[in-house]
Each structure stands twice: as structure tokens, then as C-alpha cells.
mmCIF file of C-alpha atoms and ligand atoms in Angstrom:
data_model
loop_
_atom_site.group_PDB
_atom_site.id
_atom_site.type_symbol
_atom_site.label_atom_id
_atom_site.label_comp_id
_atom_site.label_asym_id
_atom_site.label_seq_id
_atom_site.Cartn_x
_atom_site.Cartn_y
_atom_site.Cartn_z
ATOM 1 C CA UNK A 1 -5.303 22.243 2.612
ATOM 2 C CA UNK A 2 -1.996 20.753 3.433
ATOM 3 C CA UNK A 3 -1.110 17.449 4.973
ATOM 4 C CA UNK A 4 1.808 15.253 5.779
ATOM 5 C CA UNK A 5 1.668 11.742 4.274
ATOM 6 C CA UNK A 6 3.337 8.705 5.276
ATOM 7 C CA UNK A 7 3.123 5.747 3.803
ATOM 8 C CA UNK A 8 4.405 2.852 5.917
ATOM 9 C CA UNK A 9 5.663 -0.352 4.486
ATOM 10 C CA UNK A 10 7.723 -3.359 4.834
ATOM 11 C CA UNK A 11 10.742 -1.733 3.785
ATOM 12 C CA UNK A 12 10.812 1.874 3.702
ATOM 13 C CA UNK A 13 8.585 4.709 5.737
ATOM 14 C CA UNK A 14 8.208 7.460 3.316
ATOM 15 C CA UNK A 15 6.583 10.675 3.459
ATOM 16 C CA UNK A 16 5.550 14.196 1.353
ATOM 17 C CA UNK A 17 3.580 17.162 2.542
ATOM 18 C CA UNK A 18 0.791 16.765 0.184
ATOM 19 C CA UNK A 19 -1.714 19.408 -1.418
ATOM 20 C CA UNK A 20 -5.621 17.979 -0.437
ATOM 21 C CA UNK A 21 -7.047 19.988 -3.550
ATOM 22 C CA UNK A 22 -5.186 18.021 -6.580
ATOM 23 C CA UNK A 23 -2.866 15.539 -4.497
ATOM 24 C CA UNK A 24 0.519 17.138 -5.944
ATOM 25 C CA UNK A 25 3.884 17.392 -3.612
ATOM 26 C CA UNK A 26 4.118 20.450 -1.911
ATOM 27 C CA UNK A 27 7.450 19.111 -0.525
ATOM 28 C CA UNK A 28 10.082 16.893 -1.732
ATOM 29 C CA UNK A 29 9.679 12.746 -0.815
ATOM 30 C CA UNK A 30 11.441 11.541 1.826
ATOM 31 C CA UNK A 31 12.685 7.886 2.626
ATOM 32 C CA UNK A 32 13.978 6.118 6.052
ATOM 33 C CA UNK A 33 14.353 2.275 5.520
ATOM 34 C CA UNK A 34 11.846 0.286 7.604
ATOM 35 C CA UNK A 35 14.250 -1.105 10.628
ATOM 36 C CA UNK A 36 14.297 -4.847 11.470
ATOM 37 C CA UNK A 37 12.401 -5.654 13.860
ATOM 38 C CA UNK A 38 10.111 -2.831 12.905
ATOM 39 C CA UNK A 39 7.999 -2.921 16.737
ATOM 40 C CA UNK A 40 5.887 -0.319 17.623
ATOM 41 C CA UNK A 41 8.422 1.697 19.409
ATOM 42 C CA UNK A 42 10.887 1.756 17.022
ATOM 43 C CA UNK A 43 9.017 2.239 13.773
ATOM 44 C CA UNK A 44 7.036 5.356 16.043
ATOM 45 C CA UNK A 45 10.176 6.556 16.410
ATOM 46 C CA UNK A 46 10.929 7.228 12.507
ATOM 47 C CA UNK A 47 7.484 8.295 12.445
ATOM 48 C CA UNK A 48 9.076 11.017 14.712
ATOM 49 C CA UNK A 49 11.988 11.454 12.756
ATOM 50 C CA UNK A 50 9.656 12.157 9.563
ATOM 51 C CA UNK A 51 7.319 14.544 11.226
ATOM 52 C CA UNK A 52 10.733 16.360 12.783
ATOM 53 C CA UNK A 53 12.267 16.668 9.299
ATOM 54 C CA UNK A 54 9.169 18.447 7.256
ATOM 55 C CA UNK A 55 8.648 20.470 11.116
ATOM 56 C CA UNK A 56 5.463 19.373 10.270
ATOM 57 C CA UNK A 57 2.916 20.595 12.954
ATOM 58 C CA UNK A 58 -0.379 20.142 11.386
ATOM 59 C CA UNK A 59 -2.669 16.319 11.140
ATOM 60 C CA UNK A 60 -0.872 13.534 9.579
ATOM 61 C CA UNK A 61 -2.395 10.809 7.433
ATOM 62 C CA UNK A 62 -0.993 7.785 7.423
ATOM 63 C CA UNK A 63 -1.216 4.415 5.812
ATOM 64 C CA UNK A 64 -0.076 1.483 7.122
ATOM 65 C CA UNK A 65 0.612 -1.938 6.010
ATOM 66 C CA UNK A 66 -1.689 -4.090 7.777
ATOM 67 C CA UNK A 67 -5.753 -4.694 8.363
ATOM 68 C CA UNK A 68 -6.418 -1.812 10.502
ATOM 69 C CA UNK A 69 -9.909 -0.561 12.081
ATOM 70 C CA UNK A 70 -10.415 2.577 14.003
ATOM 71 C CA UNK A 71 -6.572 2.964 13.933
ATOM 72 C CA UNK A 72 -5.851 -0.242 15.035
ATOM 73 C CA UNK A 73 -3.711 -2.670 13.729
ATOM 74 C CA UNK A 74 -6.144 -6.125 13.505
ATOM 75 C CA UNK A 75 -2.828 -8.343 11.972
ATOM 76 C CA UNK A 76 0.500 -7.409 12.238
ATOM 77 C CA UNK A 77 1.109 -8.152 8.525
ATOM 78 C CA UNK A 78 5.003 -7.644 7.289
ATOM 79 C CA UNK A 79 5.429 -6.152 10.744
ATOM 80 C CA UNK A 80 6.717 -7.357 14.032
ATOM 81 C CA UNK A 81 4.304 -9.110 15.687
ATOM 82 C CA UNK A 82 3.554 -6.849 18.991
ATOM 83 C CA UNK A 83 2.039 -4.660 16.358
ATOM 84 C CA UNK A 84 -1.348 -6.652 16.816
ATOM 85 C CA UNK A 85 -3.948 -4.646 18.499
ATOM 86 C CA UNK A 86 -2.123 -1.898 18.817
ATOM 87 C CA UNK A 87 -3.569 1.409 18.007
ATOM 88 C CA UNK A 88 -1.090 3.256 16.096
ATOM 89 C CA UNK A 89 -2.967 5.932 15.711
ATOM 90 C CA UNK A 90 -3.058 6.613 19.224
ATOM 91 C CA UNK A 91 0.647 5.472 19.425
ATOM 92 C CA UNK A 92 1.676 7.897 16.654
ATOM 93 C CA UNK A 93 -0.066 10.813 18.507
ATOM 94 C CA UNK A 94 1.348 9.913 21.765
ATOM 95 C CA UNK A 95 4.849 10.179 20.106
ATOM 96 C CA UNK A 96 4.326 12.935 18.106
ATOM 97 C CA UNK A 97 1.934 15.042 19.882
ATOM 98 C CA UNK A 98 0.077 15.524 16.361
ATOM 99 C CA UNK A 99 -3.152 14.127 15.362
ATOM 100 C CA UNK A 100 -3.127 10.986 13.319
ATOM 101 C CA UNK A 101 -5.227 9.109 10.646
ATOM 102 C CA UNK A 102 -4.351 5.740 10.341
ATOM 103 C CA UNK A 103 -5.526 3.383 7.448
ATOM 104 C CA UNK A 104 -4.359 0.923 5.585
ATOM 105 C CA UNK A 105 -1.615 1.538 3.068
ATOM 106 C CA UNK A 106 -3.521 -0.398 0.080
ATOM 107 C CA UNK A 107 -6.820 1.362 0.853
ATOM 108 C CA UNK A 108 -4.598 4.974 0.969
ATOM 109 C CA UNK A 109 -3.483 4.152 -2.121
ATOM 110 C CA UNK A 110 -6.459 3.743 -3.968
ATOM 111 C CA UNK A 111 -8.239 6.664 -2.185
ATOM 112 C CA UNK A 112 -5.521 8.342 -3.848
ATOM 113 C CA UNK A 113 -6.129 6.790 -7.171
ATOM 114 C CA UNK A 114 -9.354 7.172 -7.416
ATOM 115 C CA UNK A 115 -9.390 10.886 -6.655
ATOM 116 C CA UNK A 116 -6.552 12.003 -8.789
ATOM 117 C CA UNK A 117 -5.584 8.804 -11.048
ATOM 118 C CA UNK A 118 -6.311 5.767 -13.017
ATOM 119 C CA UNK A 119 -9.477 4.835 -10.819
ATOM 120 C CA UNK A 120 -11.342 8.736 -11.409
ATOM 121 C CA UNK A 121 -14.777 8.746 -12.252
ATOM 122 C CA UNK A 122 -14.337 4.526 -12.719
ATOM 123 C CA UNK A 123 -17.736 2.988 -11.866
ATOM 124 C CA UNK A 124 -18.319 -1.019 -10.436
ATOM 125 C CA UNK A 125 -15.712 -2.698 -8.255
ATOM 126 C CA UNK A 126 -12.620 -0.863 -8.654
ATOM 127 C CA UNK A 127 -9.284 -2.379 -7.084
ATOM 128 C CA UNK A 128 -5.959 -1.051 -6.757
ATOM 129 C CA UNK A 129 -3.572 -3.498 -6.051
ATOM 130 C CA UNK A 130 -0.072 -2.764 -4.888
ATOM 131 C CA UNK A 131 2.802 -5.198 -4.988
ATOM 132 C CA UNK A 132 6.020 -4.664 -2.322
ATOM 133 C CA UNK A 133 7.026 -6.579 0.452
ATOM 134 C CA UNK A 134 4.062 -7.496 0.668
ATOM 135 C CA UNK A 135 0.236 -7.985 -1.518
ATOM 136 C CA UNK A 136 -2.479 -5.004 -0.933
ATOM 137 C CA UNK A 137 -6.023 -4.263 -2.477
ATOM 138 C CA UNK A 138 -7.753 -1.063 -2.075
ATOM 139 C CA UNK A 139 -11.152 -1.792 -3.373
ATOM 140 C CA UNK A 140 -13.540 0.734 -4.028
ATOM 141 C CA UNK A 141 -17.312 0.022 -5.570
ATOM 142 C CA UNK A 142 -18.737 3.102 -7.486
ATOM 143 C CA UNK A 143 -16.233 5.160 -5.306
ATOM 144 C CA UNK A 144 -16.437 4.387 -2.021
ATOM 145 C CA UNK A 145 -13.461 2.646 -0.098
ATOM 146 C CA UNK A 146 -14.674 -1.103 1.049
ATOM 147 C CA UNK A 147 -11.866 -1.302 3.735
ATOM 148 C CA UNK A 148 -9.241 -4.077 4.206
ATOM 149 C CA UNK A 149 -10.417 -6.179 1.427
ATOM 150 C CA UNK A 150 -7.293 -8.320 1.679
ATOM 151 C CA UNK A 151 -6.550 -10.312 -0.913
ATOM 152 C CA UNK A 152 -2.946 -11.038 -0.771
ATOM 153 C CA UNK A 153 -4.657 -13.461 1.659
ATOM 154 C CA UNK A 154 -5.755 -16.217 -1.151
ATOM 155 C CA UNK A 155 -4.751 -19.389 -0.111
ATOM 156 C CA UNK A 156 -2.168 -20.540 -3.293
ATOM 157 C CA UNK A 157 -0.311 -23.666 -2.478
ATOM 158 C CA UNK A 158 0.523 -25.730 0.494
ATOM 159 C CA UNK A 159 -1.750 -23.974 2.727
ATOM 160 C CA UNK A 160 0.225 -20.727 2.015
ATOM 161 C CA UNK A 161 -1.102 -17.509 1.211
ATOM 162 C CA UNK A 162 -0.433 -15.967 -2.358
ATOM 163 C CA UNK A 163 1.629 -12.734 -0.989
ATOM 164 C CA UNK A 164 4.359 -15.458 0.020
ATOM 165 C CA UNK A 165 4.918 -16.450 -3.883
ATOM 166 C CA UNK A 166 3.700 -13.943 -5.924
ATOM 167 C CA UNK A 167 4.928 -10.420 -4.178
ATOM 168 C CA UNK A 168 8.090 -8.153 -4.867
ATOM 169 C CA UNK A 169 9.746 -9.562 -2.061
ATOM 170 C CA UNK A 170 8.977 -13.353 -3.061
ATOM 171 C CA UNK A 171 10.162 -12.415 -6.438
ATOM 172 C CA UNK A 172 13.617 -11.105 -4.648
ATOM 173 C CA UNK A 173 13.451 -13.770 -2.400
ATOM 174 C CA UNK A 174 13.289 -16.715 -5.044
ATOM 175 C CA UNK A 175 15.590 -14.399 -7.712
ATOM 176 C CA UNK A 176 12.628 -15.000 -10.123
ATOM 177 C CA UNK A 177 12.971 -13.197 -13.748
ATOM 178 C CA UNK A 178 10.015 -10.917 -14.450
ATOM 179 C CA UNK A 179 8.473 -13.665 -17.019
ATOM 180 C CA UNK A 180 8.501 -16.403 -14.057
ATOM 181 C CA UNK A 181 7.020 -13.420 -11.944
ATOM 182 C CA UNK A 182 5.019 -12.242 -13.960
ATOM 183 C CA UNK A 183 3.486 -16.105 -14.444
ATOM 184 C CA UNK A 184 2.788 -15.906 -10.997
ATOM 185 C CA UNK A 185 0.893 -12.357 -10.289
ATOM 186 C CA UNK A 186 -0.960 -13.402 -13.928
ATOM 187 C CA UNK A 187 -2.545 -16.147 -11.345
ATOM 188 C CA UNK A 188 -3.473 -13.924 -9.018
ATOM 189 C CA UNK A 189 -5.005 -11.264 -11.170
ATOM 190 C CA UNK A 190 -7.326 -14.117 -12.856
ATOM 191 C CA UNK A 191 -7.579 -15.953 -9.758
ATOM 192 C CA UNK A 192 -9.010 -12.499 -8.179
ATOM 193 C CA UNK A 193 -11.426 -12.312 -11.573
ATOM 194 C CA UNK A 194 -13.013 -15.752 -10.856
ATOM 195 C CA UNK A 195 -13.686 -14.587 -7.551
ATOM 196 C CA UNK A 196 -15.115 -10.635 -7.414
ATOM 197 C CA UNK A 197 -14.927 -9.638 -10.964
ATOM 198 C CA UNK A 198 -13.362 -6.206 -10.688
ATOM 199 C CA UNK A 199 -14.168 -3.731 -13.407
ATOM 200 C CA UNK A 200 -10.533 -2.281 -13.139
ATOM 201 C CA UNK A 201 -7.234 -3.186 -11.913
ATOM 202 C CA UNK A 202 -4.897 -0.574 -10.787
ATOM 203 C CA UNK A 203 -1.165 -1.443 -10.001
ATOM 204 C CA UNK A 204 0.607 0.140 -7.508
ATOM 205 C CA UNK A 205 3.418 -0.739 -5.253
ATOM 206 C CA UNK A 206 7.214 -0.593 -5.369
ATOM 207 C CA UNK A 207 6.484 -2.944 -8.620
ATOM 208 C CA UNK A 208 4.609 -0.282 -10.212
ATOM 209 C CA UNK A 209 7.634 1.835 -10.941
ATOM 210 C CA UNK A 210 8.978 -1.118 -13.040
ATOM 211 C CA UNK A 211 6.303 -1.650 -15.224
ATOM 212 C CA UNK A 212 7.496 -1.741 -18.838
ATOM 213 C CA UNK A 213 9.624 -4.538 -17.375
ATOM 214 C CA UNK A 214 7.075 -7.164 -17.189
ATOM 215 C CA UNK A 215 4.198 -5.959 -18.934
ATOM 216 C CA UNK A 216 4.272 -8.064 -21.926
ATOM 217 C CA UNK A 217 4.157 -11.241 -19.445
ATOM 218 C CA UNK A 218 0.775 -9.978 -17.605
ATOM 219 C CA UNK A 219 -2.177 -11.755 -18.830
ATOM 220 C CA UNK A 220 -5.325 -10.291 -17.199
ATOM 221 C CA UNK A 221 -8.813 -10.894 -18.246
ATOM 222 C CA UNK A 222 -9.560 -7.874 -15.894
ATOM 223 C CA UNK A 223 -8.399 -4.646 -17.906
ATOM 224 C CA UNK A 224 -4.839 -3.694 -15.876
ATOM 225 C CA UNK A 225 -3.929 -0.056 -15.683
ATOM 226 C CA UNK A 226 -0.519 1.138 -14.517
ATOM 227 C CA UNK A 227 -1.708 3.912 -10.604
ATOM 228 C CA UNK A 228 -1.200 7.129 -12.114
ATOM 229 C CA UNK A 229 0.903 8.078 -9.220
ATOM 230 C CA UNK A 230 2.639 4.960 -9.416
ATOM 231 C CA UNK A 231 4.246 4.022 -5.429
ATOM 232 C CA UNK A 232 3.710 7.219 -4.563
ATOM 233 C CA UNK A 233 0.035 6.804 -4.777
ATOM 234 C CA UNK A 234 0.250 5.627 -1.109
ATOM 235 C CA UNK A 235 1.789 8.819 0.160
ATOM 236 C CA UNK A 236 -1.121 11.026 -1.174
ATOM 237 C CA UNK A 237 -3.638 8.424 -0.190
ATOM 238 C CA UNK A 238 -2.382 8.236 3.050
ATOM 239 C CA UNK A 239 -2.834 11.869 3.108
ATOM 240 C CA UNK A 240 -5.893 11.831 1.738
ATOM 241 C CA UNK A 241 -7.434 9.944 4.550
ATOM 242 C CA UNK A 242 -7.777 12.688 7.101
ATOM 243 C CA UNK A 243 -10.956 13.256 5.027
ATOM 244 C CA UNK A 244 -12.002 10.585 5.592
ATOM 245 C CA UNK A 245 -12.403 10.345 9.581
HETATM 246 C C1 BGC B 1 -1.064 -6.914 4.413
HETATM 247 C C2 BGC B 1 -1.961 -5.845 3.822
HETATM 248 C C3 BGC B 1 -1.130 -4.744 3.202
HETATM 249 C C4 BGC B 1 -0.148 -5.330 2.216
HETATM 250 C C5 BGC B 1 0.726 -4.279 1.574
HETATM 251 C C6 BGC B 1 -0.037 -7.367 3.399
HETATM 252 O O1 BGC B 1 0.864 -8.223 4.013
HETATM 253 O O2 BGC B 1 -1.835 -8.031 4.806
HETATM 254 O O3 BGC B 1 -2.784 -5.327 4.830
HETATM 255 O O4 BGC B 1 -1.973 -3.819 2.573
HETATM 256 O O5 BGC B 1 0.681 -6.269 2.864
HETATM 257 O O6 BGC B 1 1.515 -3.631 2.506
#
């Protein structure tokens, strides 16, 4: 089975025609940047756009950057705010005229990693963690998907949450070198141990692609492996999740 993926996030909506049976690319990726303000309307619209250029008529799965629950969006995350309680699921379909699976984009990610990558066959508590504009965790015990587990939420310092200092984006923001970065996400990977004590770490996430950059400055007492399908693991995922409804 085939199925359009879309992975949205903070700064570009991306999407593949994916094959369900091994997660490969039937299609080649394509790449709108996220527009600022990214409401509902707009961002539906590239949705549009995305589904127009693959003349895609079949379900779409998508993932999407916030806390979401029967396809609706319970934060609004990197996104405008309107986004909150909105069901873009329903939105999506109203736009498109296509049926939609929404989840989100951290959990579509590791549904994709776990089925085809790092996290296969991986027993315990499982988490695939992607860094980009914002922080994501798709956690998964002895396989199955524990949704919106959210821990780019950790309080850090001054009452602000850890995605703030210790994301891509932060690291962009603050011009940080990958060592001073790296110092940072090191924190959150042990400060994430103390708490849950994940078997596995999985990084994916515009970060991931960069990898041999900072990987001598990561110091994780949980084992840290590179997602197998590296940021594109939340374009499969996302597809992924129409089996999921
Ligand atoms: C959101 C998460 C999302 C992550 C990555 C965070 O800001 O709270 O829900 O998975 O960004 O996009």
C-alpha cells in the first residue's frame, strides 16, 4: 500500500508518497517552507499545495508538530496560536477533500523507526527524540507508541522549558558551536535518564542529518543511536500512521 506523508514542522512542510510494506520513497521528497504566521488556514493551504503536486488522491498521514489527540491539536506548539483545539484532521480533509491521519510529528517519527530503523525489534522504553525548531519524543515501550510523551517540556532554567535552550533553533538562535550545543542536549539526554530510564535513544530531527558534527561532544548514559531514516523518519512515520487509526 501507498500513502502520502507529510511531516509538518516549524520550518518546512515536507512530504513523499511512501511504500507501507518497507517504508521506502516511492516518490521524490518535497519541501515548502513553513510560512510565518503558520495559522490554520494558511499552513492547510500548503497542505493543499502538497497533495496537488504528488495528484495524490488516496489517505494522507500526517504528523504534526504539536500534542495532538483524536486529530486535534491540544497546544499549539511552534505554531500560531489559533492552532489550539483545532482539529486538523478535520481541517485538512475539509481542504483537501482526502482523508487524513493526524499525529504528532515525534510520535510519526518513531513509528517509523521502530518499524523500519534503529528502534526494530528494541524491547523496554524506547524514545526517539527529534531536534528542529523545536524538542519531540516518540516513546514507545516494547513497541507500542505511548502518545505525546513531551519532553521538550522539562522545566531547565528560569521557569523555561528545555526546547527554548537546547533545540536546533535555540542553537541558531544563540549562534552556539556544536560543543556549547552539544553541552546543552548532553543535559537533556541525562536529565531524561534520571527521570524514565529509556533503554534506547534514537535521534532524529533536522539535527540528525548533522550528526558526525557533534557526536564526539554527546555524553549519554542512555546508549544514543543516530534514526536510521534520519529527518526523514517523520515523513514515513507520518505515513505510517494511517495504520494506526
Ligand atoms: C512540541 C512537540 C513536537 C516538537 C517537535 C515541540 O514544540 O511541543 O509536540 O513534537 O516540538 O516538533
Amino acid at each position: 500500500m501507498e500513502v502520502l506523508g507529510i511531516d509538518i514542522g516549524g520550518s518546512g512542510i515536507k512530504g513523499a508518497i511512501i511504500n507501507l510494506e518497507d517504508g521506502s520513497f516511492v516518490s521524490e521528497r518535497h519541501r515548502i517552507p513553513t510560512p510565518k504566521p503558520a495559522t490554520p488556514l494558511v499552513v492547510a493551504e500548503i497542505v493543499k499545495q502538497l497533495v496537488a503536486f504528488f495528484n495524490w488522491k488516496g489517505a494522507v498521514g500526517c504528523g504534526f508538530p504539536t500534542i495532538i489527540s483524536n486529530g486535534t491539536c491540544m497546544a499549539h506548539g511552534n505554531l500560531h496560536k489559533d492552532w489550539l483545539g483545532v482539529n486538523a484532521a478535520a481541517l485538512f480533509k475539509k481542504t483537501t477533500g482526502l482523508d487524513f491521519t493526524v499525529i504528532n510529528d515525534a510520535d510519526a517519527a518513531g513509528l517509523a523507526e521502530m518499524n523500519f530503523g534503529a528502534g526494530k525489534d528494541k524491547k523496554g522504553l524506547v524514545l526517539t527524540i527529534t531536534v528542529g525548531t523545536g524538542i519531540g519524543s516518540g516513546a514507545f515501550f516494547n513497541g507500542v507508541l505511548l502518545p505525546n510523551f513531551e519532553l521538550g517540556q522539562l522545566l531547565y532554567k528560569d521557569g523555561n522549558i528545555i526546547e527554548l535552550y537546547a533545540s536546533d533553533a535555540a542553537k541558531k538562535r544563540e549562534d552556539l558551536s556544536y560543543k556549547r550545543w552539544g553541552k546543552r542536549f548532553s543535559f537533556f539526554l541525562n536529565y531524561v535518564h534520571t527521570i524514565v530510564a529509556p533503554s534506547l535513544i534514537i535521534l532524529g530531527g533536522g539535527i540528525s542529518n548533522k550528526f558526525h558534527k557533534y557526536e564526539a561532544y554527546l555524553d549519554s548514559k542512555t546508549p544514543l543511536v543516530l534514526a536510521k531514516a534520519q529527518n526523514n523518519a517523520g515523513i514515513v512515520g507520518a505515513a505510517l500512521s494511517v495504520t494506526t487509526k
